C-alpha positions as a printed NumPy array, in Angstrom:
array([[ 73.88 , -25.355,  71.599],
       [ 72.581, -27.041,  74.802],
       [ 75.689, -25.84 ,  76.59 ],
       [ 75.15 , -22.256,  75.475],
       [ 71.464, -22.427,  76.566],
       [ 72.446, -23.815,  79.914],
       [ 75.01 , -21.031,  80.416],
       [ 72.507, -18.387,  79.351],
       [ 69.847, -19.708,  81.693],
       [ 72.258, -19.735,  84.573],
       [ 73.308, -16.156,  83.856],
       [ 69.664, -15.002,  83.664],
       [ 68.838, -16.853,  86.888],
       [ 71.815, -15.223,  88.661],
       [ 70.951, -11.668,  87.469],
       [ 67.253, -12.02 ,  88.338],
       [ 67.809, -13.846,  91.589],
       [ 70.604, -11.812,  93.169],
       [ 71.158,  -8.149,  94.012],
       [ 74.769,  -7.718,  93.117],
       [ 77.227,  -5.485,  95.066],
       [ 75.343,  -5.02 ,  98.323],
       [ 78.51 ,  -3.629, 100.002],
       [ 79.403,  -1.439,  97.038],
       [ 75.902,   0.055,  96.832],
       [ 75.968,   0.63 , 100.603],
       [ 79.295,   2.489, 100.291],
       [ 77.933,   4.584,  97.42 ],
       [ 74.864,   5.385,  99.476],
       [ 76.904,   6.394, 102.534],
       [ 79.392,   8.367, 100.458],
       [ 76.984,  10.48 ,  98.537],
       [ 74.554,  10.973, 101.449],
       [ 77.56 ,  12.018, 103.679],
       [ 78.901,  14.343, 101.064],
       [ 75.624,  16.105, 100.615],
       [ 74.953,  16.257, 104.333],
       [ 78.387,  17.784, 105.056],
       [ 77.937,  20.323, 102.326],
       [ 74.465,  21.429, 103.59 ],
       [ 75.702,  21.721, 107.048],
       [ 78.766,  23.743, 106.085],
       [ 76.696,  26.117, 104.001],
       [ 73.976,  26.397, 106.637],
       [ 74.835,  30.062, 107.478],
       [ 74.877,  30.949, 103.743],
       [ 71.908,  28.85 , 102.569],
       [ 69.732,  31.831, 101.692],
       [ 72.446,  33.412,  99.542],
       [ 73.144,  30.178,  97.722],
       [ 69.723,  28.746,  97.078],
       [ 67.227,  30.99 ,  98.843],
       [ 65.574,  34.422,  98.577],
       [ 68.772,  36.423,  99.451],
       [ 70.831,  35.071,  96.479],
       [ 71.74 ,  37.052,  93.411],
       [ 69.899,  34.425,  91.32 ],
       [ 66.462,  35.527,  92.292],
       [ 63.301,  33.446,  92.312],
       [ 61.92 ,  35.186,  89.248],
       [ 65.116,  34.567,  87.255],
       [ 65.083,  30.931,  88.334],
       [ 61.381,  30.743,  87.319],
       [ 62.124,  31.974,  83.804],
       [ 64.997,  29.516,  83.378],
       [ 63.01 ,  26.541,  84.64 ],
       [ 60.055,  27.45 ,  82.431],
       [ 62.456,  26.983,  79.558],
       [ 64.351,  23.812,  80.517],
       [ 61.607,  22.131,  82.597],
       [ 63.986,  21.128,  85.417],
       [ 62.435,  19.782,  88.621],
       [ 62.729,  21.809,  91.823],
       [ 60.331,  21.97 ,  94.763],
       [ 61.609,  25.446,  95.534],
       [ 59.597,  26.83 ,  92.639],
       [ 56.297,  25.712,  94.167],
       [ 56.232,  28.781,  96.435],
       [ 58.184,  32.044,  96.709],
       [ 58.501,  32.356, 100.533],
       [ 61.303,  32.098, 103.035],
       [ 59.315,  29.63 , 105.157],
       [ 58.98 ,  27.138, 102.219],
       [ 62.701,  27.491, 101.43 ],
       [ 63.584,  26.615, 105.057],
       [ 61.253,  23.595, 105.02 ],
       [ 62.86 ,  22.245, 101.797],
       [ 66.338,  22.845, 103.076],
       [ 65.547,  21.108, 106.455],
       [ 64.038,  18.169, 104.637],
       [ 67.123,  17.892, 102.429],
       [ 69.323,  17.77 , 105.532],
       [ 67.072,  15.285, 107.284],
       [ 66.735,  12.906, 104.272],
       [ 70.529,  12.956, 103.765],
       [ 71.155,  12.076, 107.398],
       [ 68.555,   9.269, 107.451],
       [ 69.878,   7.891, 104.15 ],
       [ 73.387,   7.933, 105.577],
       [ 72.419,   5.655, 108.462],
       [ 70.051,   3.603, 106.245],
       [ 66.716,   4.263, 107.778],
       [ 63.865,   3.474, 105.42 ],
       [ 66.322,   3.706, 102.53 ],
       [ 63.735,   3.403,  99.752],
       [ 61.761,   6.407, 100.875],
       [ 64.824,   8.35 , 102.011],
       [ 66.566,   7.791,  98.717],
       [ 63.572,   9.426,  96.926],
       [ 63.493,  12.33 ,  99.353],
       [ 67.315,  12.638,  98.985],
       [ 66.881,  12.929,  95.236],
       [ 64.147,  15.566,  95.677],
       [ 66.394,  17.565,  97.987],
       [ 69.4  ,  17.432,  95.64 ],
       [ 67.365,  18.309,  92.522],
       [ 65.448,  21.076,  94.255],
       [ 68.43 ,  22.919,  95.566],
       [ 70.759,  22.419,  92.647],
       [ 68.185,  23.255,  89.969],
       [ 67.173,  26.386,  91.967],
       [ 70.586,  27.904,  91.533],
       [ 72.311,  26.248,  88.515],
       [ 75.402,  28.512,  88.698],
       [ 76.388,  27.324,  92.167],
       [ 78.64 ,  24.25 ,  92.435],
       [ 81.288,  22.325,  90.557],
       [ 81.842,  19.01 ,  88.859],
       [ 81.153,  17.183,  92.116],
       [ 77.618,  18.599,  92.223],
       [ 76.976,  17.227,  88.69 ],
       [ 78.057,  13.743,  89.833],
       [ 75.918,  14.001,  92.948],
       [ 72.964,  15.187,  90.789],
       [ 73.134,  12.083,  88.664],
       [ 73.88 ,   9.593,  91.434],
       [ 70.942,  10.853,  93.501],
       [ 68.697,   9.645,  90.71 ],
       [ 70.443,   6.328,  90.298],
       [ 70.276,   5.524,  94.04 ],
       [ 66.505,   5.468,  93.875],
       [ 66.697,   2.203,  91.804],
       [ 69.187,   0.449,  93.981],
       [ 68.628,  -1.764,  97.021],
       [ 71.346,   0.113,  98.892],
       [ 70.242,  -0.66 , 102.391],
       [ 70.81 ,  -4.362, 102.496],
       [ 73.987,  -4.081, 104.586],
       [ 75.436,  -1.449, 106.886],
       [ 72.063,   0.154, 107.595],
       [ 69.325,   0.389, 110.17 ],
       [ 67.031,  -1.325, 107.696],
       [ 69.294,  -4.355, 107.554],
       [ 69.346,  -4.523, 111.401],
       [ 65.582,  -4.21 , 111.498],
       [ 65.22 ,  -7.006, 109.012],
       [ 67.526,  -9.282, 111.019],
       [ 65.575,  -8.616, 114.182],
       [ 62.285,  -9.18 , 112.383],
       [ 63.467, -12.517, 110.936],
       [ 64.726, -13.629, 114.339],
       [ 61.357, -12.736, 115.902],
       [ 59.474, -14.68 , 113.255],
       [ 61.708, -17.693, 113.807],
       [ 60.621, -17.584, 117.452],
       [ 57.032, -17.559, 116.398],
       [ 56.397, -13.913, 117.228],
       [ 54.249, -11.623, 115.168],
       [ 56.074,  -8.654, 113.592],
       [ 54.029,  -5.543, 112.723],
       [ 55.498,  -2.58 , 110.922],
       [ 53.571,   0.612, 111.62 ],
       [ 56.178,   3.18 , 110.559],
       [ 56.33 ,   2.043, 106.974],
       [ 52.527,   2.413, 106.221],
       [ 52.467,   5.73 , 108.128],
       [ 55.37 ,   7.079, 106.051],
       [ 53.676,   5.85 , 102.854],
       [ 50.43 ,   7.655, 103.827],
       [ 52.244,  10.911, 104.65 ],
       [ 54.187,  10.955, 101.399],
       [ 51.104,   9.945,  99.449],
       [ 49.147,  12.831, 100.952],
       [ 51.906,  15.212,  99.958],
       [ 52.031,  13.871,  96.398],
       [ 48.235,  14.188,  95.974],
       [ 48.257,  17.725,  97.386],
       [ 51.116,  18.909,  95.095],
       [ 49.628,  17.17 ,  92.1  ],
       [ 46.096,  18.616,  92.645],
       [ 47.657,  22.113,  92.97 ],
       [ 49.178,  21.703,  89.465],
       [ 52.736,  22.386,  90.584],
       [ 54.173,  18.871,  90.293],
       [ 53.833,  18.562,  86.553],
       [ 54.741,  22.135,  85.694],
       [ 58.034,  21.129,  84.107],
       [ 59.405,  17.885,  82.654],
       [ 57.344,  14.87 ,  83.607],
       [ 60.173,  12.351,  84.317],
       [ 60.775,  13.141,  88.   ],
       [ 57.008,  13.55 ,  88.891],
       [ 56.219,  10.215,  87.18 ],
       [ 59.112,   8.549,  89.037],
       [ 57.797,   9.827,  92.338],
       [ 54.373,   8.436,  91.744],
       [ 55.81 ,   5.16 ,  90.407],
       [ 57.942,   4.627,  93.483],
       [ 55.058,   5.486,  95.787],
       [ 52.781,   2.961,  94.04 ],
       [ 55.542,   0.336,  93.991],
       [ 56.011,   0.707,  97.762],
       [ 52.327,  -0.23 ,  98.238],
       [ 52.645,  -3.201,  95.975],
       [ 55.839,  -4.245,  97.799],
       [ 54.125,  -4.048, 101.137],
       [ 51.211,  -6.096, 100.014],
       [ 53.351,  -8.728,  98.378],
       [ 55.66 ,  -8.845, 101.434],
       [ 52.739, -10.148, 103.467],
       [ 52.685, -13.299, 101.352],
       [ 54.955, -16.3  , 101.75 ],
       [ 58.43 , -16.013, 100.378],
       [ 57.821, -18.764,  97.812],
       [ 54.657, -17.24 ,  96.414],
       [ 54.655, -16.18 ,  92.808],
       [ 53.965, -12.423,  93.484],
       [ 56.741, -12.313,  96.091],
       [ 59.227, -14.015,  93.683],
       [ 58.175, -11.652,  90.859],
       [ 58.687,  -8.588,  93.077],
       [ 62.164,  -9.795,  94.106],
       [ 63.07 , -10.366,  90.377],
       [ 61.962,  -6.854,  89.372],
       [ 63.805,  -5.336,  92.379],
       [ 66.956,  -7.226,  91.591],
       [ 66.824,  -6.285,  87.88 ],
       [ 66.38 ,  -2.648,  88.774],
       [ 69.173,  -2.723,  91.289],
       [ 71.632,  -4.538,  89.039],
       [ 70.847,  -2.265,  86.144],
       [ 71.327,   0.877,  88.276],
       [ 74.591,  -0.439,  89.568],
       [ 75.867,  -0.998,  85.972],
       [ 74.802,   2.521,  85.097],
       [ 76.73 ,   3.95 ,  88.057],
       [ 79.793,   2.065,  87.045],
       [ 79.424,   3.196,  83.395],
       [ 78.93 ,   6.786,  84.55 ],
       [ 82.162,   6.746,  86.563],
       [ 84.033,   5.27 ,  83.592],
       [ 82.64 ,   7.88 ,  81.277],
       [ 83.628,  10.709,  83.625],
       [ 87.222,   9.579,  83.73 ],
       [ 87.466,   8.624,  80.056],
       [ 85.947,  11.929,  78.939],
       [ 88.168,  13.979,  81.24 ],
       [ 91.233,  12.065,  80.14 ],
       [ 90.639,  12.392,  76.394],
       [ 89.791,  16.081,  76.752],
       [ 93.047,  16.614,  78.645],
       [ 95.02 ,  14.957,  75.866],
       [ 93.849,  17.678,  73.503],
       [ 95.139,  20.508,  75.712],
       [ 98.566,  21.949,  74.967],
       [ 99.419,  22.409,  78.635],
       [ 98.694,  18.69 ,  79.303],
       [100.713,  17.744,  76.276],
       [103.858,  19.641,  77.438],
       [103.463,  18.403,  81.041],
       [102.801,  21.771,  82.808],
       [ 99.042,  21.749,  83.318],
       [ 99.178,  20.843,  87.054],
       [101.399,  23.829,  87.749],
       [ 98.703,  26.45 ,  87.029],
       [ 95.859,  25.529,  89.432],
       [ 98.443,  25.329,  92.261],
       [ 99.033,  29.058,  91.845],
       [ 95.481,  30.291,  91.424],
       [ 94.335,  32.311,  94.47 ],
       [ 90.875,  30.742,  94.254],
       [ 92.303,  27.174,  94.541],
       [ 95.097,  27.907,  97.037],
       [ 93.962,  27.428, 100.621],
       [ 97.563,  26.496, 101.489],
       [ 99.817,  28.559,  99.227],
       [102.992,  27.248, 100.814],
       [101.909,  23.677, 100.127],
       [101.153,  24.518,  96.453],
       [104.581,  26.146,  96.091],
       [106.206,  23.084,  97.643],
       [104.501,  20.633,  95.216],
       [105.258,  22.75 ,  92.153],
       [108.906,  23.446,  93.076],
       [110.079,  20.458,  91.089],
       [109.462,  20.586,  87.36 ],
       [109.977,  16.842,  87.111],
       [107.306,  16.218,  89.737],
       [104.816,  18.5  ,  87.977],
       [105.454,  16.668,  84.685],
       [104.993,  13.26 ,  86.191],
       [101.774,  14.193,  87.996],
       [100.437,  15.805,  84.773],
       [101.169,  12.85 ,  82.546],
       [100.204,  10.355,  85.294],
       [ 96.784,  11.961,  85.7  ],
       [ 96.034,  11.657,  81.979],
       [ 97.295,   8.067,  81.751],
       [ 95.273,   6.944,  84.8  ],
       [ 92.05 ,   8.572,  83.635],
       [ 92.266,   7.242,  80.141],
       [ 93.389,   3.768,  81.129],
       [ 91.025,   3.167,  84.041],
       [ 87.918,   1.983,  82.07 ],
       [ 90.15 ,  -0.611,  80.282],
       [ 91.567,  -1.951,  83.509],
       [ 88.204,  -3.304,  84.66 ],
       [ 89.132,  -6.479,  82.821],
       [ 92.11 ,  -6.987,  85.129],
       [ 91.233,  -6.919,  88.823],
       [ 94.753,  -6.304,  90.143],
       [ 95.521,  -3.388,  87.833],
       [ 92.091,  -1.989,  88.453],
       [ 92.607,  -2.003,  92.243],
       [ 96.01 ,  -0.291,  91.879],
       [ 94.626,   2.467,  89.717],
       [ 91.69 ,   2.775,  92.047],
       [ 93.965,   3.488,  94.977],
       [ 95.913,   6.047,  92.865],
       [ 92.732,   7.864,  91.842],
       [ 91.345,   8.059,  95.414],
       [ 94.647,   9.3  ,  96.647],
       [ 94.743,  11.911,  93.951],
       [ 91.258,  13.068,  94.92 ],
       [ 92.32 ,  13.299,  98.586],
       [ 95.266,  15.453,  97.571],
       [ 92.985,  17.646,  95.536],
       [ 90.711,  18.13 ,  98.509],
       [ 93.562,  19.386, 100.632],
       [ 95.786,  21.194,  98.171],
       [ 93.108,  22.823,  95.939],
       [ 90.464,  23.223,  98.598],
       [ 87.808,  21.15 ,  96.85 ],
       [ 86.646,  18.712,  99.588],
       [ 83.136,  18.097,  98.378],
       [ 84.224,  17.491,  94.772],
       [ 86.797,  14.981,  95.982],
       [ 84.356,  13.302,  98.319],
       [ 81.816,  12.943,  95.51 ],
       [ 84.385,  11.343,  93.206],
       [ 85.717,   9.043,  95.855],
       [ 82.118,   7.911,  96.56 ],
       [ 81.64 ,   7.231,  92.812],
       [ 84.969,   5.284,  92.75 ],
       [ 83.815,   3.178,  95.676],
       [ 81.492,   1.207,  93.456],
       [ 84.675,  -0.571,  92.106],
       [ 86.107,  -1.511,  95.543],
       [ 86.61 ,  -5.236,  96.094],
       [ 84.01 ,  -7.02 ,  98.214],
       [ 86.714,  -8.661, 100.33 ],
       [ 88.164,  -5.265, 101.252],
       [ 84.728,  -3.857, 102.132],
       [ 83.944,  -6.845, 104.319],
       [ 87.225,  -6.363, 106.182],
       [ 86.459,  -2.681, 106.474],
       [ 83.129,  -3.449, 107.979],
       [ 84.747,  -5.903, 110.383],
       [ 87.254,  -3.232, 111.538],
       [ 84.452,  -0.749, 112.057],
       [ 82.384,  -3.184, 114.061],
       [ 85.295,  -4.182, 116.3  ],
       [ 86.145,  -0.483, 116.822],
       [ 82.49 ,   0.22 , 117.717],
       [ 82.358,  -2.695, 120.133],
       [ 85.617,  -1.587, 121.725],
       [ 84.328,   1.897, 122.24 ],
       [ 81.063,   0.57 , 123.73 ],
       [ 82.93 ,  -1.884, 125.899],
       [ 85.299,   0.782, 127.165],
       [ 82.371,   3.08 , 128.024],
       [ 80.519,   0.337, 129.86 ],
       [ 77.853,   0.005, 127.199],
       [ 78.507,  -3.709, 126.535],
       [ 80.736,  -6.189, 128.36 ],
       [ 84.27 ,  -6.492, 126.973],
       [ 84.837, -10.028, 125.598],
       [ 87.396, -12.213, 127.261],
       [ 90.552, -13.262, 125.468],
       [ 89.712, -15.779, 122.732],
       [ 86.054, -14.751, 122.652],
       [ 84.344, -12.805, 119.95 ],
       [ 82.82 ,  -9.413, 120.391],
       [ 79.05 ,  -9.582, 120.796],
       [ 78.292,  -8.053, 117.388],
       [ 80.776, -10.326, 115.615],
       [ 79.442, -13.4  , 117.34 ],
       [ 75.916, -12.537, 116.417],
       [ 76.73 , -11.89 , 112.758],
       [ 78.909, -14.993, 112.483],
       [ 76.058, -17.065, 113.778],
       [ 73.832, -15.713, 111.075],
       [ 76.357, -15.947, 108.256],
       [ 78.634, -19.077, 108.183],
       [ 80.692, -17.625, 105.35 ],
       [ 81.374, -14.514, 107.412],
       [ 82.454, -16.723, 110.354],
       [ 84.822, -18.609, 108.006],
       [ 86.697, -15.488, 106.864],
       [ 86.385, -13.649, 110.149],
       [ 84.298, -10.722, 108.949],
       [ 81.61 ,  -8.704, 110.706],
       [ 79.275,  -6.715, 108.387]])
């Protein structure tokens, strides 16, 4: 009994004291923010037809639908071209800033607002990738996804180094951003528009805004003070819980898709993959589709292989090696779908969701390669001195000095 209690206490201490998967959550952040940003930029010339006043799904039709389902969208707060352009611009800006990890807590909330506002405005625009992005934008709000590979992480390292030198660090941007968002929340709430539909998203906006104030006040205390420890525990629990939900969501997507495919006659006889390759709507490269479908054996293998991989993947999480193999297969399959069927954003969204299962060792090496490539480009352009043979690049040396474990394995975040 004592051994069980000891193990349980260790598990609880680890869950409450650590934010798991910092690299995985960072990749998910970068993946979904980049997917949404690329989509918004590609559809920039057609934005008014898709989500704005020039679309076939008019503002009045959207108003009637939202009055019935209570979905959240800021585009219903005003029926004007100027307001639509503001919301669209904010969606683009929040996605770009979340991508680079600037004020990730605030940007993740604005990112969610942008995704929900545009997608709920025109519910008949999009595909399965938009549904995944819709859900993940909500989950990202609860994660601490800016702890690595972000401008926030760099700012934190610099602030800690300055404090270690005895310098005083003052953050003026954070409180200013909090005041601006608070003023917007108060104004929209006072107008009665915020709580017109379902209350979940509005309450979440107010809760995050209030939590930011508490976090800022607690952050001014010593790291060993009880309020600071409690805030870290709550933040870690929310992050770890959201990460588990993201993983469960990805597993449910594949398991549901796989079991539904099993029930289809075309998937049972091994010919299902043949038909989308010959649909004009999904044939950006007809010659490539004809080439892939020329062999009946290949079509059958891909059809059955797709079903097997999707059904089996949730069960392979108990075996790391098998899971990694199937993960590579699924990401490769999505990359092929992006090219052959012309569904790049659906594939990017699914690859971003799959990234939560990537091994930490691989992500660390990936970060090291990216940092060395960046330092090489900067050194070649004269931005930083090129290291001599046997010396580390400046960024790698700095990170290794701060993280002995990183120095041991030769990784640069």
